[in-house]
PDB file of C-alpha atoms and ligand atoms in Angstrom:
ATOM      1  CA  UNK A   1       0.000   0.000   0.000  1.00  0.00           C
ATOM      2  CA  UNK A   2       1.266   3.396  -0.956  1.00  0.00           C
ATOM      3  CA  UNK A   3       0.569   6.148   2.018  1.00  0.00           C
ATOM      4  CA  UNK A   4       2.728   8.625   0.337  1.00  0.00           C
ATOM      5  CA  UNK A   5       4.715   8.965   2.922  1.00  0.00           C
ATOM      6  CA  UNK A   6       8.485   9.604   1.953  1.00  0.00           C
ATOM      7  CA  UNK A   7      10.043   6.907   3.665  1.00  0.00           C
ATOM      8  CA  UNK A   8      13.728   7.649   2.030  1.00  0.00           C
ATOM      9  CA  UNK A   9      13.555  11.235   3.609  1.00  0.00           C
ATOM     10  CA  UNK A  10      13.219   9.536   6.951  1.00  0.00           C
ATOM     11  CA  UNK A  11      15.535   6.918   6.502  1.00  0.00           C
ATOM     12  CA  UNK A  12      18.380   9.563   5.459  1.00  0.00           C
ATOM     13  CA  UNK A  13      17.489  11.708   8.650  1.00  0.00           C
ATOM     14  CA  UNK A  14      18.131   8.367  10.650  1.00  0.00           C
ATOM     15  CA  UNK A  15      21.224   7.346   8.662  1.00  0.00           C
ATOM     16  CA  UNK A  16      22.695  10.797   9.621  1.00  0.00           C
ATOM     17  CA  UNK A  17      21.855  10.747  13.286  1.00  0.00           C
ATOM     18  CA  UNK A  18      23.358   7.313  13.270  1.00  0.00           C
ATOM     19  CA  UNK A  19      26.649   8.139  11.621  1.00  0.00           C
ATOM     20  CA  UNK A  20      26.945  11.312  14.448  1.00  0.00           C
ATOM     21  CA  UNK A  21      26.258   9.014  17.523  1.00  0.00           C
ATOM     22  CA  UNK A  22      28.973   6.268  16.637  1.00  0.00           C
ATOM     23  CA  UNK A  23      31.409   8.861  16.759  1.00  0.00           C
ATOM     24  CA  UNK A  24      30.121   9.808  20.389  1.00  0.00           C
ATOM     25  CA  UNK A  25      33.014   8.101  21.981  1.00  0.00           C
ATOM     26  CA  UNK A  26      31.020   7.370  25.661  1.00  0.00           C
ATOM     27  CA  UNK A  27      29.269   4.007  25.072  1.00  0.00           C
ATOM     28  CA  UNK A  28      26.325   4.674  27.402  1.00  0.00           C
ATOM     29  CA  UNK A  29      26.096   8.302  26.061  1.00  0.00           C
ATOM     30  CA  UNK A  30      25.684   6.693  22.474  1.00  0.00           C
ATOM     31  CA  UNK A  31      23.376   4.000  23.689  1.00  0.00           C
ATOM     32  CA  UNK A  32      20.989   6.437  25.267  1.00  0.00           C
ATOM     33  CA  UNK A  33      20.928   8.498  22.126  1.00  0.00           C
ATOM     34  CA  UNK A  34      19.635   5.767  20.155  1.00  0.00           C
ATOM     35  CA  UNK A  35      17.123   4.430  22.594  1.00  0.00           C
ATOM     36  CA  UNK A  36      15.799   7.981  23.026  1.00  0.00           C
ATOM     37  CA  UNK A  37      16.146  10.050  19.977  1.00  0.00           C
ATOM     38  CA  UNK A  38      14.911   7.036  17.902  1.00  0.00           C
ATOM     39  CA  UNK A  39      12.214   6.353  20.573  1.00  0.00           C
ATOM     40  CA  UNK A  40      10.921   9.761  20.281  1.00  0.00           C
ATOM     41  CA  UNK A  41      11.215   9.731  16.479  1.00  0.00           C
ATOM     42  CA  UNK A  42       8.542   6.656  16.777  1.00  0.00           C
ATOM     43  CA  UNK A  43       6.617   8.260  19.001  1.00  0.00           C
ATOM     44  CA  UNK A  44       6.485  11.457  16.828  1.00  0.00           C
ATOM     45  CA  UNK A  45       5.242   9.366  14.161  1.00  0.00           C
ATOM     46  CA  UNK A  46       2.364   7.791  16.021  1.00  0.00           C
ATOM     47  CA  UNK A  47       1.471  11.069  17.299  1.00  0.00           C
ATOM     48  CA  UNK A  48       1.425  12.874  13.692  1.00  0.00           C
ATOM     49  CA  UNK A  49      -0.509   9.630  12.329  1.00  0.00           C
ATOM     50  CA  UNK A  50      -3.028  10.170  14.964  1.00  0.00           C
ATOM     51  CA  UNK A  51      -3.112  14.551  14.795  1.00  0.00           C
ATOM     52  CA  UNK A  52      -2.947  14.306  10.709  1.00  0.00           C
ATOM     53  CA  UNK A  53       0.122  15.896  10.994  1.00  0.00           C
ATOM     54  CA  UNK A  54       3.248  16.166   9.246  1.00  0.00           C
ATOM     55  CA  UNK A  55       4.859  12.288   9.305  1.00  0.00           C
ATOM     56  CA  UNK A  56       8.129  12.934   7.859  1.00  0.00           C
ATOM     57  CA  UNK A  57       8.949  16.388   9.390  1.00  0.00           C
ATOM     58  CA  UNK A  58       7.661  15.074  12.733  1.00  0.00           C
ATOM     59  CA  UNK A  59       9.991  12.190  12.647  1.00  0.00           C
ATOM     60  CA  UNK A  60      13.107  14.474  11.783  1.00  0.00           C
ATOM     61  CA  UNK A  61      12.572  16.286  14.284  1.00  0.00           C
ATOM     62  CA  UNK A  62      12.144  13.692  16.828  1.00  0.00           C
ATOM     63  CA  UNK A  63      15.307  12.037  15.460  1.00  0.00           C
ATOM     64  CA  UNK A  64      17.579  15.135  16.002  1.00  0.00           C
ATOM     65  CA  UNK A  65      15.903  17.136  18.637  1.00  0.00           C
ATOM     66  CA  UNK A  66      18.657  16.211  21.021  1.00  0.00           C
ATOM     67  CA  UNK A  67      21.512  16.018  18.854  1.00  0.00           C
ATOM     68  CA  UNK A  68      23.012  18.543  21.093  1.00  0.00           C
ATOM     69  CA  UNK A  69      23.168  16.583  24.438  1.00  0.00           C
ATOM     70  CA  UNK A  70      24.393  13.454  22.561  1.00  0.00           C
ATOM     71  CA  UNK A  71      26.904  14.522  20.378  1.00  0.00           C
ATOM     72  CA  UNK A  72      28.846  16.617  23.156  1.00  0.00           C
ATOM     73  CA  UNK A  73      27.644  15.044  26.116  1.00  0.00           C
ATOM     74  CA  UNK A  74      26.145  19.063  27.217  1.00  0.00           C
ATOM     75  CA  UNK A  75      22.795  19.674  27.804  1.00  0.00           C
ATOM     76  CA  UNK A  76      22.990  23.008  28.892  1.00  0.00           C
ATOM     77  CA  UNK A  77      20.686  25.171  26.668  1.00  0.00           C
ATOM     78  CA  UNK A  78      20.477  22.292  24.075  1.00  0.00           C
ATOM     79  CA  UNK A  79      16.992  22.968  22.657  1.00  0.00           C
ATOM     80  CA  UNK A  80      18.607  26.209  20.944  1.00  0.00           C
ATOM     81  CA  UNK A  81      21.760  24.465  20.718  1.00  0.00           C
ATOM     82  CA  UNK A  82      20.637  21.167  18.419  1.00  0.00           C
ATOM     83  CA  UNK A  83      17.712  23.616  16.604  1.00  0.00           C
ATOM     84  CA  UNK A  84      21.234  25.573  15.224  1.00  0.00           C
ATOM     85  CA  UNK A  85      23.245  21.820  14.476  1.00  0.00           C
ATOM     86  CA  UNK A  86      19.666  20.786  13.053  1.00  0.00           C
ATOM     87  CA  UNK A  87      19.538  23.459  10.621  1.00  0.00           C
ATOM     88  CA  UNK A  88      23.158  22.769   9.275  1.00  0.00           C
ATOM     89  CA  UNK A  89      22.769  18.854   9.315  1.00  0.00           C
ATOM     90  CA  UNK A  90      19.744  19.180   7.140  1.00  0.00           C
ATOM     91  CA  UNK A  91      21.414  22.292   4.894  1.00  0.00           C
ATOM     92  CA  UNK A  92      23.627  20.119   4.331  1.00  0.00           C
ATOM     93  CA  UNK A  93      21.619  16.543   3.416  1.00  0.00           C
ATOM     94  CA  UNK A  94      19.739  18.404   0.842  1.00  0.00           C
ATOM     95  CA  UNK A  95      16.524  16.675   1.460  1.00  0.00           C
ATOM     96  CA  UNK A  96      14.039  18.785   3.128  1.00  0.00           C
ATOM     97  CA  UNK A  97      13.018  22.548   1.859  1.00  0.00           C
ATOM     98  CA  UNK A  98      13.695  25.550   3.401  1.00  0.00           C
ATOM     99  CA  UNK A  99      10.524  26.220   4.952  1.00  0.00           C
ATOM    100  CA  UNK A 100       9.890  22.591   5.848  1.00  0.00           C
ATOM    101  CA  UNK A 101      13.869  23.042   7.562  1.00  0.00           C
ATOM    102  CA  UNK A 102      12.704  25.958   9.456  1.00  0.00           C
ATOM    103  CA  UNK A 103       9.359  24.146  10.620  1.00  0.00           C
ATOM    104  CA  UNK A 104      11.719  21.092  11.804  1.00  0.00           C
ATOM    105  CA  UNK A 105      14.527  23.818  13.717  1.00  0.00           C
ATOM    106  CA  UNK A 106      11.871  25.269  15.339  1.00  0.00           C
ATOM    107  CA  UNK A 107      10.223  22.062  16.744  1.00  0.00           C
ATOM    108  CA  UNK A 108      13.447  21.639  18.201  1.00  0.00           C
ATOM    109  CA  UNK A 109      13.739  25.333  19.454  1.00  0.00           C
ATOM    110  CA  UNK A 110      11.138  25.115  21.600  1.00  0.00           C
ATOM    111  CA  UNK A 111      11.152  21.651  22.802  1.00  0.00           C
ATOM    112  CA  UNK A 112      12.774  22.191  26.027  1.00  0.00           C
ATOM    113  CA  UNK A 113       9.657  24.655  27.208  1.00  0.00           C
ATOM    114  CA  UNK A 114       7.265  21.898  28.138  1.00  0.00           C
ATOM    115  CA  UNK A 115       5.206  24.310  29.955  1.00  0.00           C
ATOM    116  CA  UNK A 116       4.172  26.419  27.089  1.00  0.00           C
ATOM    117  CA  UNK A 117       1.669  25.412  24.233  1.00  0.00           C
ATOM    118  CA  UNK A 118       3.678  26.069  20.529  1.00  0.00           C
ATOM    119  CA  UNK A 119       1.855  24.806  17.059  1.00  0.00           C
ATOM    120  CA  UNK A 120       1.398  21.461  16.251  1.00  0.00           C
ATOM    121  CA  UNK A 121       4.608  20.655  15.234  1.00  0.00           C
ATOM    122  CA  UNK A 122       6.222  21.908  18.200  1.00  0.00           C
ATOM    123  CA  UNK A 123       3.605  19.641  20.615  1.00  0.00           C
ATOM    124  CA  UNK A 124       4.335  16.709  18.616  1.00  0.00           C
ATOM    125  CA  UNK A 125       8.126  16.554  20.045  1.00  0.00           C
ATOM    126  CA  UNK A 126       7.342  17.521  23.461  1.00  0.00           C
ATOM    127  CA  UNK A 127       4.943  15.264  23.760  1.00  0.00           C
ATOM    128  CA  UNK A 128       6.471  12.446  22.154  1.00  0.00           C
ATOM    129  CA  UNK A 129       9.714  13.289  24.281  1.00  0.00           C
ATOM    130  CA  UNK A 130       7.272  12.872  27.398  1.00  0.00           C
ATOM    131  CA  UNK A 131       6.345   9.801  26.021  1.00  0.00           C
ATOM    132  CA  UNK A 132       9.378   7.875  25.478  1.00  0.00           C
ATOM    133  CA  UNK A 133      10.772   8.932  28.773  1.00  0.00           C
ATOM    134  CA  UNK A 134       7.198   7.283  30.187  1.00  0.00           C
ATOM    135  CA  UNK A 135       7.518   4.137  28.077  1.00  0.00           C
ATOM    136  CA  UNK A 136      11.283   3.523  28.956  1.00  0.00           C
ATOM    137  CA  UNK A 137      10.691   3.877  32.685  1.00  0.00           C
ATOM    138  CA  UNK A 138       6.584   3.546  33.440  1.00  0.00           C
ATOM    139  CA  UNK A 139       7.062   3.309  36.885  1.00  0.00           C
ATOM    140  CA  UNK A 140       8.252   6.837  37.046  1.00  0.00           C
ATOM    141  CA  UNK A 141       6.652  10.497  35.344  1.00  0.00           C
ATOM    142  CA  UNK A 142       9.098  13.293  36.311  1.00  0.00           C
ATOM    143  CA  UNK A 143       7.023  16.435  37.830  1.00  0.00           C
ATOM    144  CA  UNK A 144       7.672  18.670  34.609  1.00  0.00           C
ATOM    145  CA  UNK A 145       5.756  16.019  32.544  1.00  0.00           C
ATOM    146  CA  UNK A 146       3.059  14.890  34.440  1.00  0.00           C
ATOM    147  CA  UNK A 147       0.387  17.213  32.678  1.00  0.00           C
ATOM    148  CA  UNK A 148       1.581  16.325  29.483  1.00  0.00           C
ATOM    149  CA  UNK A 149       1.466  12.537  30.487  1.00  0.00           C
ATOM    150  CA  UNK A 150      -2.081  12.843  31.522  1.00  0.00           C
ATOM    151  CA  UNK A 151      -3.481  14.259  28.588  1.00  0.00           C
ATOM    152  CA  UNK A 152      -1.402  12.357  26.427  1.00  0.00           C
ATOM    153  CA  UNK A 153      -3.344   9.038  28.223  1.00  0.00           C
ATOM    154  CA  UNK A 154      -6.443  10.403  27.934  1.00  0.00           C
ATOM    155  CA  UNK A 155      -6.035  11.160  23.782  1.00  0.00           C
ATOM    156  CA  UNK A 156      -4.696   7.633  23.209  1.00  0.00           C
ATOM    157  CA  UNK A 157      -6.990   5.860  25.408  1.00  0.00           C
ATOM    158  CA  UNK A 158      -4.690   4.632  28.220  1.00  0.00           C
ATOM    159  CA  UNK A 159      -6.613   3.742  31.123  1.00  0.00           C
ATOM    160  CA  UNK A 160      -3.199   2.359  33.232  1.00  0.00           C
ATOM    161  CA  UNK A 161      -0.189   4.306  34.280  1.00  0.00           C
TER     162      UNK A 161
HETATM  163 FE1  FE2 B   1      14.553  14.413  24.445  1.00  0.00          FE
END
Protein backbone atom coordinates (compact mmCIF):
# COMPACT_ATOMS: atom_id res chain seq x y z
CA UNK A 1 0.00 0.00 0.00
CA UNK A 2 1.27 3.40 -0.96
CA UNK A 3 0.57 6.15 2.02
CA UNK A 4 2.73 8.63 0.34
CA UNK A 5 4.71 8.96 2.92
CA UNK A 6 8.48 9.60 1.95
CA UNK A 7 10.04 6.91 3.67
CA UNK A 8 13.73 7.65 2.03
CA UNK A 9 13.55 11.24 3.61
CA UNK A 10 13.22 9.54 6.95
CA UNK A 11 15.53 6.92 6.50
CA UNK A 12 18.38 9.56 5.46
CA UNK A 13 17.49 11.71 8.65
CA UNK A 14 18.13 8.37 10.65
CA UNK A 15 21.22 7.35 8.66
CA UNK A 16 22.70 10.80 9.62
CA UNK A 17 21.85 10.75 13.29
CA UNK A 18 23.36 7.31 13.27
CA UNK A 19 26.65 8.14 11.62
CA UNK A 20 26.95 11.31 14.45
CA UNK A 21 26.26 9.01 17.52
CA UNK A 22 28.97 6.27 16.64
CA UNK A 23 31.41 8.86 16.76
CA UNK A 24 30.12 9.81 20.39
CA UNK A 25 33.01 8.10 21.98
CA UNK A 26 31.02 7.37 25.66
CA UNK A 27 29.27 4.01 25.07
CA UNK A 28 26.33 4.67 27.40
CA UNK A 29 26.10 8.30 26.06
CA UNK A 30 25.68 6.69 22.47
CA UNK A 31 23.38 4.00 23.69
CA UNK A 32 20.99 6.44 25.27
CA UNK A 33 20.93 8.50 22.13
CA UNK A 34 19.63 5.77 20.15
CA UNK A 35 17.12 4.43 22.59
CA UNK A 36 15.80 7.98 23.03
CA UNK A 37 16.15 10.05 19.98
CA UNK A 38 14.91 7.04 17.90
CA UNK A 39 12.21 6.35 20.57
CA UNK A 40 10.92 9.76 20.28
CA UNK A 41 11.22 9.73 16.48
CA UNK A 42 8.54 6.66 16.78
CA UNK A 43 6.62 8.26 19.00
CA UNK A 44 6.48 11.46 16.83
CA UNK A 45 5.24 9.37 14.16
CA UNK A 46 2.36 7.79 16.02
CA UNK A 47 1.47 11.07 17.30
CA UNK A 48 1.43 12.87 13.69
CA UNK A 49 -0.51 9.63 12.33
CA UNK A 50 -3.03 10.17 14.96
CA UNK A 51 -3.11 14.55 14.80
CA UNK A 52 -2.95 14.31 10.71
CA UNK A 53 0.12 15.90 10.99
CA UNK A 54 3.25 16.17 9.25
CA UNK A 55 4.86 12.29 9.30
CA UNK A 56 8.13 12.93 7.86
CA UNK A 57 8.95 16.39 9.39
CA UNK A 58 7.66 15.07 12.73
CA UNK A 59 9.99 12.19 12.65
CA UNK A 60 13.11 14.47 11.78
CA UNK A 61 12.57 16.29 14.28
CA UNK A 62 12.14 13.69 16.83
CA UNK A 63 15.31 12.04 15.46
CA UNK A 64 17.58 15.14 16.00
CA UNK A 65 15.90 17.14 18.64
CA UNK A 66 18.66 16.21 21.02
CA UNK A 67 21.51 16.02 18.85
CA UNK A 68 23.01 18.54 21.09
CA UNK A 69 23.17 16.58 24.44
CA UNK A 70 24.39 13.45 22.56
CA UNK A 71 26.90 14.52 20.38
CA UNK A 72 28.85 16.62 23.16
CA UNK A 73 27.64 15.04 26.12
CA UNK A 74 26.15 19.06 27.22
CA UNK A 75 22.79 19.67 27.80
CA UNK A 76 22.99 23.01 28.89
CA UNK A 77 20.69 25.17 26.67
CA UNK A 78 20.48 22.29 24.08
CA UNK A 79 16.99 22.97 22.66
CA UNK A 80 18.61 26.21 20.94
CA UNK A 81 21.76 24.46 20.72
CA UNK A 82 20.64 21.17 18.42
CA UNK A 83 17.71 23.62 16.60
CA UNK A 84 21.23 25.57 15.22
CA UNK A 85 23.24 21.82 14.48
CA UNK A 86 19.67 20.79 13.05
CA UNK A 87 19.54 23.46 10.62
CA UNK A 88 23.16 22.77 9.27
CA UNK A 89 22.77 18.85 9.32
CA UNK A 90 19.74 19.18 7.14
CA UNK A 91 21.41 22.29 4.89
CA UNK A 92 23.63 20.12 4.33
CA UNK A 93 21.62 16.54 3.42
CA UNK A 94 19.74 18.40 0.84
CA UNK A 95 16.52 16.68 1.46
CA UNK A 96 14.04 18.78 3.13
CA UNK A 97 13.02 22.55 1.86
CA UNK A 98 13.69 25.55 3.40
CA UNK A 99 10.52 26.22 4.95
CA UNK A 100 9.89 22.59 5.85
CA UNK A 101 13.87 23.04 7.56
CA UNK A 102 12.70 25.96 9.46
CA UNK A 103 9.36 24.15 10.62
CA UNK A 104 11.72 21.09 11.80
CA UNK A 105 14.53 23.82 13.72
CA UNK A 106 11.87 25.27 15.34
CA UNK A 107 10.22 22.06 16.74
CA UNK A 108 13.45 21.64 18.20
CA UNK A 109 13.74 25.33 19.45
CA UNK A 110 11.14 25.12 21.60
CA UNK A 111 11.15 21.65 22.80
CA UNK A 112 12.77 22.19 26.03
CA UNK A 113 9.66 24.65 27.21
CA UNK A 114 7.26 21.90 28.14
CA UNK A 115 5.21 24.31 29.96
CA UNK A 116 4.17 26.42 27.09
CA UNK A 117 1.67 25.41 24.23
CA UNK A 118 3.68 26.07 20.53
CA UNK A 119 1.86 24.81 17.06
CA UNK A 120 1.40 21.46 16.25
CA UNK A 121 4.61 20.66 15.23
CA UNK A 122 6.22 21.91 18.20
CA UNK A 123 3.60 19.64 20.61
CA UNK A 124 4.34 16.71 18.62
CA UNK A 125 8.13 16.55 20.05
CA UNK A 126 7.34 17.52 23.46
CA UNK A 127 4.94 15.26 23.76
CA UNK A 128 6.47 12.45 22.15
CA UNK A 129 9.71 13.29 24.28
CA UNK A 130 7.27 12.87 27.40
CA UNK A 131 6.35 9.80 26.02
CA UNK A 132 9.38 7.88 25.48
CA UNK A 133 10.77 8.93 28.77
CA UNK A 134 7.20 7.28 30.19
CA UNK A 135 7.52 4.14 28.08
CA UNK A 136 11.28 3.52 28.96
CA UNK A 137 10.69 3.88 32.68
CA UNK A 138 6.58 3.55 33.44
CA UNK A 139 7.06 3.31 36.89
CA UNK A 140 8.25 6.84 37.05
CA UNK A 141 6.65 10.50 35.34
CA UNK A 142 9.10 13.29 36.31
CA UNK A 143 7.02 16.44 37.83
CA UNK A 144 7.67 18.67 34.61
CA UNK A 145 5.76 16.02 32.54
CA UNK A 146 3.06 14.89 34.44
CA UNK A 147 0.39 17.21 32.68
CA UNK A 148 1.58 16.32 29.48
CA UNK A 149 1.47 12.54 30.49
CA UNK A 150 -2.08 12.84 31.52
CA UNK A 151 -3.48 14.26 28.59
CA UNK A 152 -1.40 12.36 26.43
CA UNK A 153 -3.34 9.04 28.22
CA UNK A 154 -6.44 10.40 27.93
CA UNK A 155 -6.03 11.16 23.78
CA UNK A 156 -4.70 7.63 23.21
CA UNK A 157 -6.99 5.86 25.41
CA UNK A 158 -4.69 4.63 28.22
CA UNK A 159 -6.61 3.74 31.12
CA UNK A 160 -3.20 2.36 33.23
CA UNK A 161 -0.19 4.31 34.28
FE1 LIG B 1 14.55 14.41 24.44
Amino acid sequence: MDTGIRTDRIEAVREIVSGLLEQVPNASLRASGYVHMFGVAEACVLLAMRRGEDIELAAAAGYLHDIATYTTGNAVDHAHRGAEMAKQILQEAGIFSTEEIGKICQAIFFHSDKKMENGPLEEILKDADVLQHCLFDPGYVAKKEKDRFKKLKKELGIKKG
